[in-house]
Amino acid sequence: MTESSNNARADYDYIIVGAGSAGCVLANRLTEDPACRVLLLEAGGRDWHPFIHMPAGLAKIAGNRRINWDYSTVPEPQLGNRVIWWPRGKVLGGSSSINAMCYIRGVAGDYDGWAAQGADGWDWANVLPCFRRAEGNARGAGELHGGDGPLTVSDLRNVNPLSRVFIEAGQQAGLARNDDFNGPSQLGVGLYQVTQRDGARCSAAVAYLDPARPRPNLTVRTGAMVERITFDRQRATGVAGRQRGRAFRYQATREVILSGGAINSPQLLMLSGIGPEAELRRHGIDVLLDRPGVGANLQDHLDVCTLQHETRRTSYDRANELKLAFDYFLRGHRGPGTSNIAEGGAFLRSPLATDDRADIQLHFIPAMIDDHGRNRLPGDGYTLHACNLHPRSRGRITLASDRATDKPRIEANYLGDPEGFDLKVMVECARISLDLFAQPAFAPYRGAPIFPPRLPRNDAELVEFVRAKAETVYHPIGTCRMGSDDAAVVDPQLRLRGIDGLRVIDASVMPTLPTGNTNAPTIMIAERAADLIRGRA
C-alpha cells in the first residue's frame, strides 16, 4: 500500500523508521503475515531518478542533496583537520540506492567474533542461512550461496579493459586470482559481483520493497521526518514528526523499529531522551534513559586513493553521462552504463595482519576519482582505493541541537587509536597500491602519477600522503552496539536495553566492522531480525 493509500488509521502493529536497506527488508518480511499492519516512514523521497537505476549513474547522483543526507564529519585532527564528506542515501532503498553495488558478506571470523563479544546467536552458522535466503545469485545456489533470494547478485555485464589489467597486475604482485570473494576463501584479486538485476541496480527497494507494495497491510510514507519516539513510561508507543510541513503522530501497538543507520538511529534515540545523560541535558532534552553507548563505538573503513594518468584513453573519464544513459536505456541495459565503476577488487593480508582475515581491501576504478568524484580531473586515468578493514580507532555521533532537522555531529576520530596502529596499516595501503601500479601489466597504460604526485621516498612521505588524502569508503557502523554486557545499547534480539517495544535494526548494531562492504551484512541483519520478531527459528 503506497502513501496514496486511503488507509486513514493512525495505529499499526509495527512502525519502521527508515526505508533503507534494513527497513525495506523488514517491511517485506513482516508483511508476509497478512494480519500484521506495518507503517514504513522515510525522510527522503521515492527512488524515481533514472540514474539510481542505471549502475554507472552513481557518479552523477552521489552529490544530489535530494537523495543524499550530505553529511560531513567535524575537522579530523589526524587528517590535517580536514572535514570528511559522508554521503548517505536519503531515498527509498537508502544507501543501497547510491552505492557501488559490490556484494561482499565478510568472512566467518567476523560473525564468530561478534558472538564471542556477546552477540549471542550471530555466529557464522546462524547468519549464513540469512545471507543465503536473501541472495539470488545468477550463478546459482550452492553451499555458500542462495540462488532464488530477492537480492539479485550478478557478474558485471561490462568490464573495462583496465580492470582486467588491474587483475593481471595483482597476480604479478603475488595475489591469487579469486572469482568469488564470497566463496571458500576471500583472499585474492578479481572482479566484484554486484547487486544488479538484468543490468540495472537491485537496491533493497527494488529487491524487497517493490514486491511488498501491493500488500494491503503495508503503508509507505515518504518525505516523513520522524522527530521523536513517543513513550508511555518505559515503553515505546509510536512516533511523531512532520511530513511535508504537516505534523503527524502514529501509534505502534507492538514495536517501533529504528532502521535509520549508524547516524540517524542514534540521533533519533538521543532526540527522544535515550543516550548519554550529559549530552542530552546539554541540549535541554529530558532524559528518559541514561545510555552512554548510544552514539559511541563509531567505526568506518578509512580509505586512501592512489591515482595515475592513463595514456591510451581507455578509461571512463571521457564518458558523457547523458549519452551513456541514452545508450544504456536504448540498448536494453547494456554497455558501459551497466558498470558499477568499482569493477575490480582484492582482499589481502599485509605484514601487519593480526589474524587469518584480510586486513586490506582494494577497489579498482578505471577512471580518476578524486574527492569522491566531486573534483573532476582533466584527461584519462585510473584509481585504486585501499582501506584498513579492521580499524582500532573509535568515534562517536553526538547532537548539534535538539532539532531533528539539524545534522548530528560526526566525530569519526580517524587514526585516533593511541598505539598508532591504524596509521601503520594505512601506510601499507598506500605502499601496496603504488606497488600494484608499478607492475608490468600497467606499463602500456602508465602515464604520470597524480596522487601522490611523485613516488614517496620514505615512510614519512607516505604518512603525509595518507593524512592529506585519506577519506571514507562509506561504511559507518556500530553506534547502537548489540551485546550482552551492560554497555551494549541493544541485546542480541536487537531490543533496546531498558525500554520495551523498541528495537534498532540496521548497521548501527554491528559490534565491529565486517571484512568488506557493509550493505550485504546489513540486509542479513534485517533478515535475521525479522525471524526474531516473528519467533521463527
PDB file of C-alpha atoms in Angstrom, residues 11 18 93 176 223 232 263 293 301 347 352 379 437 476-477 480:
ATOM      1  CA  ASP A  11      -2.134   2.897  14.627  1.00  0.00           C
ATOM      2  CA  GLY A  18      13.887   4.464   7.714  1.00  0.00           C
ATOM      3  CA  GLY A  93      16.497   1.966  -0.579  1.00  0.00           C
ATOM      4  CA  ALA A 176      45.888 -15.324  -6.205  1.00  0.00           C
ATOM      5  CA  GLY A 223       9.066  12.798   2.922  1.00  0.00           C
ATOM      6  CA  ASP A 232       4.322   5.565  27.977  1.00  0.00           C
ATOM      7  CA  ILE A 263      23.977   8.149  12.013  1.00  0.00           C
ATOM      8  CA  GLY A 293      26.664   3.715  24.480  1.00  0.00           C
ATOM      9  CA  HIS A 301      36.683   1.971   6.814  1.00  0.00           C
ATOM     10  CA  PHE A 347      41.470  -8.734  -0.330  1.00  0.00           C
ATOM     11  CA  LEU A 352      50.546  -6.154   9.930  1.00  0.00           C
ATOM     12  CA  GLY A 379      42.469  13.655 -19.137  1.00  0.00           C
ATOM     13  CA  PHE A 437      50.572   0.331 -10.240  1.00  0.00           C
ATOM     14  CA  PRO A 476      29.914   3.624   9.164  1.00  0.00           C
ATOM     15  CA  ILE A 477      28.647   1.155  11.774  1.00  0.00           C
ATOM     16  CA  CYS A 480      23.970   1.222  18.780  1.00  0.00           C
TER      17      CYS A 480
END
